[in-house]
mmCIF file of C-alpha atoms in Angstrom:
data_model
loop_
_atom_site.group_PDB
_atom_site.id
_atom_site.type_symbol
_atom_site.label_atom_id
_atom_site.label_comp_id
_atom_site.label_asym_id
_atom_site.label_seq_id
_atom_site.Cartn_x
_atom_site.Cartn_y
_atom_site.Cartn_z
ATOM 1 C CA LEU A 15 86.377 81.844 49.818
ATOM 2 C CA HIS A 16 86.400 83.183 46.261
ATOM 3 C CA LYS A 17 86.148 86.802 47.509
ATOM 4 C CA LEU A 18 88.997 86.201 49.954
ATOM 5 C CA ARG A 19 91.174 84.773 47.177
ATOM 6 C CA SER A 20 90.387 87.797 44.989
ATOM 7 C CA LEU A 21 91.357 90.136 47.829
ATOM 8 C CA PHE A 22 94.765 88.496 48.262
ATOM 9 C CA THR A 23 95.284 88.583 44.474
ATOM 10 C CA ASP A 24 94.582 92.328 44.409
ATOM 11 C CA ILE A 25 97.013 92.897 47.292
ATOM 12 C CA TYR A 26 99.695 90.886 45.460
ATOM 13 C CA TYR A 27 99.459 93.021 42.298
ATOM 14 C CA MET A 28 99.380 96.270 44.299
ATOM 15 C CA ARG A 29 102.637 95.541 46.138
ATOM 16 C CA LYS A 30 104.472 98.506 44.597
ATOM 17 C CA TYR A 31 101.835 101.009 45.702
ATOM 18 C CA LEU A 32 101.507 99.467 49.153
ATOM 19 C CA PHE A 33 105.267 99.742 49.609
ATOM 20 C CA LEU A 34 105.170 103.432 48.614
ATOM 21 C CA ALA A 35 102.392 104.111 51.142
ATOM 22 C CA LEU A 36 104.308 102.216 53.845
ATOM 23 C CA MET A 37 107.493 104.182 53.144
ATOM 24 C CA ILE A 38 105.621 107.521 53.325
ATOM 25 C CA ALA A 39 104.075 106.493 56.649
ATOM 26 C CA LEU A 40 107.478 105.371 57.961
ATOM 27 C CA CYS A 41 109.137 108.665 56.984
ATOM 28 C CA ASN A 42 106.325 110.648 58.560
ATOM 29 C CA ASN A 43 106.776 108.623 61.736
ATOM 30 C CA LEU A 44 110.540 109.149 61.782
ATOM 31 C CA PHE A 45 110.464 112.864 61.074
ATOM 32 C CA GLY A 46 107.441 113.540 63.291
ATOM 33 C CA LEU A 47 107.377 111.417 66.442
ATOM 34 C CA PHE A 48 110.958 110.174 66.718
ATOM 35 C CA GLY A 49 112.510 113.471 65.666
ATOM 36 C CA PHE A 50 112.054 114.779 69.200
ATOM 37 C CA LEU A 51 114.258 112.072 70.665
ATOM 38 C CA ASN A 52 117.943 112.959 71.014
ATOM 39 C CA VAL A 53 119.133 109.714 69.466
ATOM 40 C CA PHE A 54 117.301 110.528 66.248
ATOM 41 C CA LYS A 55 118.383 114.158 66.292
ATOM 42 C CA GLU A 56 121.943 112.949 65.746
ATOM 43 C CA LEU A 57 120.953 111.327 62.438
ATOM 44 C CA ASP A 58 120.911 113.009 59.037
ATOM 45 C CA TYR A 59 117.806 112.029 57.058
ATOM 46 C CA THR A 60 117.596 112.070 53.271
ATOM 47 C CA LEU A 61 114.688 111.764 50.862
ATOM 48 C CA SER A 62 115.834 111.116 47.293
ATOM 49 C CA SER A 63 114.590 110.217 43.828
ATOM 50 C CA GLY A 64 116.276 109.706 40.488
ATOM 51 C CA PHE A 65 116.765 107.618 37.374
ATOM 52 C CA THR A 66 118.323 104.238 36.636
ATOM 53 C CA GLY A 67 119.913 102.564 33.646
ATOM 54 C CA SER A 68 120.249 98.791 33.957
ATOM 55 C CA THR A 69 120.860 95.517 32.148
ATOM 56 C CA ILE A 70 121.993 91.959 32.931
ATOM 57 C CA SER A 71 125.236 90.085 32.241
ATOM 58 C CA GLY A 72 126.432 86.506 32.471
ATOM 59 C CA LYS A 73 126.677 83.163 30.652
ATOM 60 C CA THR A 74 123.024 83.162 29.572
ATOM 61 C CA VAL A 75 123.455 86.618 28.008
ATOM 62 C CA LYS A 76 126.464 85.422 25.984
ATOM 63 C CA LYS A 77 124.583 82.336 24.722
ATOM 64 C CA VAL A 78 121.562 84.379 23.608
ATOM 65 C CA GLU A 79 123.796 86.992 21.938
ATOM 66 C CA GLN A 80 125.433 84.199 19.917
ATOM 67 C CA GLN A 81 122.027 83.837 18.210
ATOM 68 C CA GLN A 82 122.386 87.398 16.780
ATOM 69 C CA PHE A 83 120.543 89.074 19.651
ATOM 70 C CA LYS A 84 121.738 92.076 21.642
ATOM 71 C CA TYR A 85 121.030 93.059 25.260
ATOM 72 C CA LYS A 86 120.667 96.795 25.877
ATOM 73 C CA ALA A 87 120.142 98.973 28.950
ATOM 74 C CA ASP A 88 116.637 99.894 30.077
ATOM 75 C CA ASN A 89 115.707 103.099 31.907
ATOM 76 C CA GLY A 90 113.689 103.368 35.113
ATOM 77 C CA ILE A 91 113.099 105.409 38.254
ATOM 78 C CA MET A 92 114.070 105.150 41.899
ATOM 79 C CA TYR A 93 113.042 106.806 45.167
ATOM 80 C CA GLY A 94 113.771 106.158 48.807
ATOM 81 C CA ALA A 95 114.622 107.340 52.292
ATOM 82 C CA SER A 96 117.750 106.918 54.403
ATOM 83 C CA ALA A 97 119.356 107.907 57.696
ATOM 84 C CA ALA A 98 123.073 108.475 58.319
ATOM 85 C CA TYR A 99 125.172 108.628 61.480
ATOM 86 C CA THR A 100 128.585 110.317 61.605
ATOM 87 C CA PHE A 101 131.128 109.077 64.144
ATOM 88 C CA LYS A 102 133.637 111.366 65.897
ATOM 89 C CA SER A 103 136.340 110.135 63.527
ATOM 90 C CA GLY A 104 134.314 111.507 60.604
ATOM 91 C CA LEU A 105 133.302 108.091 59.265
ATOM 92 C CA GLU A 106 129.671 108.088 58.132
ATOM 93 C CA VAL A 107 127.373 105.051 57.969
ATOM 94 C CA GLU A 108 124.113 105.348 56.029
ATOM 95 C CA GLY A 109 121.237 102.878 55.863
ATOM 96 C CA GLY A 110 117.878 103.036 54.166
ATOM 97 C CA VAL A 111 115.218 101.588 51.899
ATOM 98 C CA ARG A 112 114.285 102.452 48.325
ATOM 99 C CA TYR A 113 112.201 101.402 45.351
ATOM 100 C CA LEU A 114 114.353 100.622 42.309
ATOM 101 C CA GLU A 115 113.369 99.798 38.735
ATOM 102 C CA ARG A 116 115.778 97.488 36.951
ATOM 103 C CA GLY A 117 115.434 95.632 33.670
ATOM 104 C CA TYR A 118 116.839 95.204 30.179
ATOM 105 C CA GLU A 119 115.919 95.316 26.509
ATOM 106 C CA LEU A 120 116.542 92.533 24.005
ATOM 107 C CA HIS A 121 116.988 93.490 20.336
ATOM 108 C CA SER A 122 117.444 91.635 17.046
ATOM 109 C CA ARG A 123 117.654 92.789 13.423
ATOM 110 C CA HIS A 124 116.892 89.395 11.914
ATOM 111 C CA HIS A 125 115.073 87.123 14.364
ATOM 112 C CA ARG A 126 111.931 87.322 16.456
ATOM 113 C CA TYR A 127 112.498 84.049 18.340
ATOM 114 C CA TYR A 128 115.461 83.077 20.512
ATOM 115 C CA HIS A 129 116.260 79.706 22.057
ATOM 116 C CA HIS A 130 117.362 78.944 25.619
ATOM 117 C CA ARG A 131 117.226 75.714 27.636
ATOM 118 C CA ASN A 132 114.917 73.852 25.218
ATOM 119 C CA HIS A 133 112.448 76.777 25.098
ATOM 120 C CA TYR A 134 111.732 79.353 22.411
ATOM 121 C CA TYR A 135 111.036 82.950 23.459
ATOM 122 C CA TYR A 136 109.245 85.581 21.406
ATOM 123 C CA LEU A 137 109.993 89.295 20.942
ATOM 124 C CA HIS A 138 106.645 91.113 20.805
ATOM 125 C CA ARG A 139 107.591 94.576 19.550
ATOM 126 C CA HIS A 140 108.765 95.868 16.199
ATOM 127 C CA ARG A 141 110.387 99.216 15.446
ATOM 128 C CA ARG A 142 111.818 100.181 12.041
ATOM 129 C CA ASP A 143 114.201 97.375 11.065
ATOM 130 C CA ARG A 144 114.391 95.461 14.334
ATOM 131 C CA PHE A 145 112.450 93.314 16.781
ATOM 132 C CA PHE A 146 112.754 94.037 20.491
ATOM 133 C CA ASP A 147 111.141 93.594 23.885
ATOM 134 C CA GLU A 148 111.418 95.297 27.276
ATOM 135 C CA PHE A 149 111.689 93.348 30.520
ATOM 136 C CA LYS A 150 111.121 95.285 33.746
ATOM 137 C CA SER A 151 112.025 93.978 37.213
ATOM 138 C CA ASN A 152 111.130 96.240 40.132
ATOM 139 C CA TYR A 153 112.778 95.785 43.524
ATOM 140 C CA VAL A 154 112.688 97.167 47.043
ATOM 141 C CA ASP A 155 116.230 97.556 48.384
ATOM 142 C CA SER A 156 117.501 97.707 51.943
ATOM 143 C CA PHE A 157 121.050 99.024 51.868
ATOM 144 C CA ILE A 158 123.963 100.199 53.973
ATOM 145 C CA LYS A 159 126.822 102.457 52.849
ATOM 146 C CA VAL A 160 130.120 103.433 54.474
ATOM 147 C CA LYS A 161 131.568 106.872 53.684
ATOM 148 C CA PRO A 162 135.038 108.051 54.832
ATOM 149 C CA ASP A 163 135.593 111.687 55.809
ATOM 150 C CA PHE A 164 137.549 113.978 53.454
ATOM 151 C CA GLY A 165 137.372 117.256 55.332
ATOM 152 C CA ASP A 166 134.941 120.148 55.247
ATOM 153 C CA GLY A 167 134.637 120.413 51.475
ATOM 154 C CA LEU A 168 135.259 123.221 48.991
ATOM 155 C CA GLU A 169 133.710 126.665 48.777
ATOM 156 C CA MET A 170 132.488 127.242 45.201
ATOM 157 C CA HIS A 171 130.410 130.335 44.434
ATOM 158 C CA ASP A 172 129.174 130.514 48.047
ATOM 159 C CA LEU A 173 128.192 126.830 47.901
ATOM 160 C CA ASN A 174 129.903 124.381 50.226
ATOM 161 C CA VAL A 175 130.593 121.320 48.043
ATOM 162 C CA LYS A 176 131.629 118.064 49.711
ATOM 163 C CA LEU A 177 132.458 114.757 48.035
ATOM 164 C CA LYS A 178 131.488 111.561 49.855
ATOM 165 C CA PRO A 179 132.654 108.401 48.037
ATOM 166 C CA PHE A 180 131.065 105.248 49.405
ATOM 167 C CA LEU A 181 131.123 101.467 49.392
ATOM 168 C CA GLY A 182 128.117 99.412 50.421
ATOM 169 C CA VAL A 183 125.845 96.427 50.014
ATOM 170 C CA ALA A 184 122.145 96.078 49.198
ATOM 171 C CA TYR A 185 119.688 93.252 49.788
ATOM 172 C CA SER A 186 116.810 93.327 47.295
ATOM 173 C CA TYR A 187 113.355 91.774 47.116
ATOM 174 C CA LEU A 188 111.535 91.508 43.788
ATOM 175 C CA LEU A 189 108.128 93.219 43.782
ATOM 176 C CA GLU A 190 107.110 92.493 40.191
ATOM 177 C CA ALA A 191 108.740 91.435 36.916
ATOM 178 C CA ASP A 192 107.841 90.972 33.269
ATOM 179 C CA ASP A 193 110.129 87.945 33.111
ATOM 180 C CA LEU A 194 108.667 85.225 35.380
ATOM 181 C CA ASN A 195 112.015 83.412 35.325
ATOM 182 C CA ILE A 196 113.643 85.922 37.726
ATOM 183 C CA ASN A 197 114.563 85.000 41.295
ATOM 184 C CA GLU A 198 112.859 87.006 44.066
ATOM 185 C CA TRP A 199 116.068 87.838 45.992
ATOM 186 C CA ASP A 200 119.267 89.609 44.970
ATOM 187 C CA THR A 201 122.404 90.871 46.724
ATOM 188 C CA SER A 202 124.406 93.752 45.278
ATOM 189 C CA LEU A 203 127.688 95.582 45.771
ATOM 190 C CA LEU A 204 127.358 99.384 45.747
ATOM 191 C CA ILE A 205 130.090 101.826 44.768
ATOM 192 C CA GLY A 206 129.713 105.515 44.022
ATOM 193 C CA CYS A 207 129.917 109.060 45.285
ATOM 194 C CA ASP A 208 127.540 111.551 46.889
ATOM 195 C CA VAL A 209 128.067 115.250 46.196
ATOM 196 C CA VAL A 210 126.647 117.404 49.011
ATOM 197 C CA PHE A 211 126.172 121.083 48.200
ATOM 198 C CA ALA A 212 124.714 123.981 50.154
ATOM 199 C CA LYS A 213 124.665 121.538 53.121
ATOM 200 C CA ARG A 214 121.111 120.649 52.083
ATOM 201 C CA PHE A 215 121.119 118.849 48.736
ATOM 202 C CA VAL A 216 122.746 115.579 47.683
ATOM 203 C CA LEU A 217 123.588 114.530 44.123
ATOM 204 C CA GLY A 218 124.164 110.771 44.081
ATOM 205 C CA LEU A 219 126.050 108.702 41.491
ATOM 206 C CA GLU A 220 126.027 104.946 42.032
ATOM 207 C CA TYR A 221 127.032 101.726 40.289
ATOM 208 C CA ASN A 222 125.119 98.671 41.509
ATOM 209 C CA LYS A 223 126.664 95.273 40.669
ATOM 210 C CA GLY A 224 124.563 92.192 41.356
ATOM 211 C CA MET A 225 126.399 89.407 43.191
ATOM 212 C CA THR A 226 123.828 86.587 42.937
ATOM 213 C CA ASN A 227 122.270 84.710 40.045
ATOM 214 C CA ILE A 228 118.792 86.092 39.251
ATOM 215 C CA LEU A 229 117.586 83.432 36.765
ATOM 216 C CA TYR A 230 115.997 80.125 37.727
ATOM 217 C CA ASP A 231 117.066 78.386 34.499
ATOM 218 C CA GLY A 232 120.188 80.328 33.552
ATOM 219 C CA ARG A 233 123.143 82.362 34.735
ATOM 220 C CA ALA A 234 122.849 86.163 34.842
ATOM 221 C CA LYS A 235 123.360 89.051 37.246
ATOM 222 C CA ASN A 236 121.920 92.546 37.522
ATOM 223 C CA GLU A 237 123.908 95.654 36.639
ATOM 224 C CA CYS A 238 122.553 99.118 37.335
ATOM 225 C CA PHE A 239 123.780 102.711 37.235
ATOM 226 C CA SER A 240 121.721 105.390 38.964
ATOM 227 C CA THR A 241 121.715 109.137 39.454
ATOM 228 C CA SER A 242 119.608 110.767 42.153
ATOM 229 C CA LEU A 243 118.895 114.081 43.850
ATOM 230 C CA GLY A 244 118.113 114.167 47.558
ATOM 231 C CA ILE A 245 117.198 116.633 50.296
ATOM 232 C CA LEU A 246 118.889 116.503 53.713
ATOM 233 C CA PHE A 247 116.885 117.016 56.907
#
């Protein structure tokens, strides 16, 4: 029984790597076996990776900042896979999954402890004249985006450049977090633009605004900006 419990514990802490392996296997399956079927030949597949900058906002943030603390953005990475279908009208619908690192940093010039809901929290790090701490929260997103058609694009230096603004939603599951007070589920509104060039590469710019409260004992929502580079298949 003890060995079985240890096995499940190891699986729990390796969720991020298991998800990466599952996504690689899924992509290999899509591009290999299903690629021969006509229905999948009509889809445009994209593999992408990039960087994120994120923080949180809300009533809890304002209360903590009143104690001379400051929330700042934290950097992370993202990678994922998606498939898009273009209707005869030109409207494109894209859906996919991705791994996304969110988080925030908390800084103070004068205090190492902050108070919230009858609890005191401690900033562990010190740099120059300030105390700070970094709180990572890593998610797996399933998302869908809608992109209207704006023509064939522009020819720039023999590169066909096409802008694809989009609006979408994402449903996120928390894989791991430094802050144990964070809810496991989140829903986000996506707005941004994809720049397709050379009909093969995609530069993505996206703002991700959390729509649900992520704290068990407070009020805060995720905010994330990401840039990514993808390859079309």
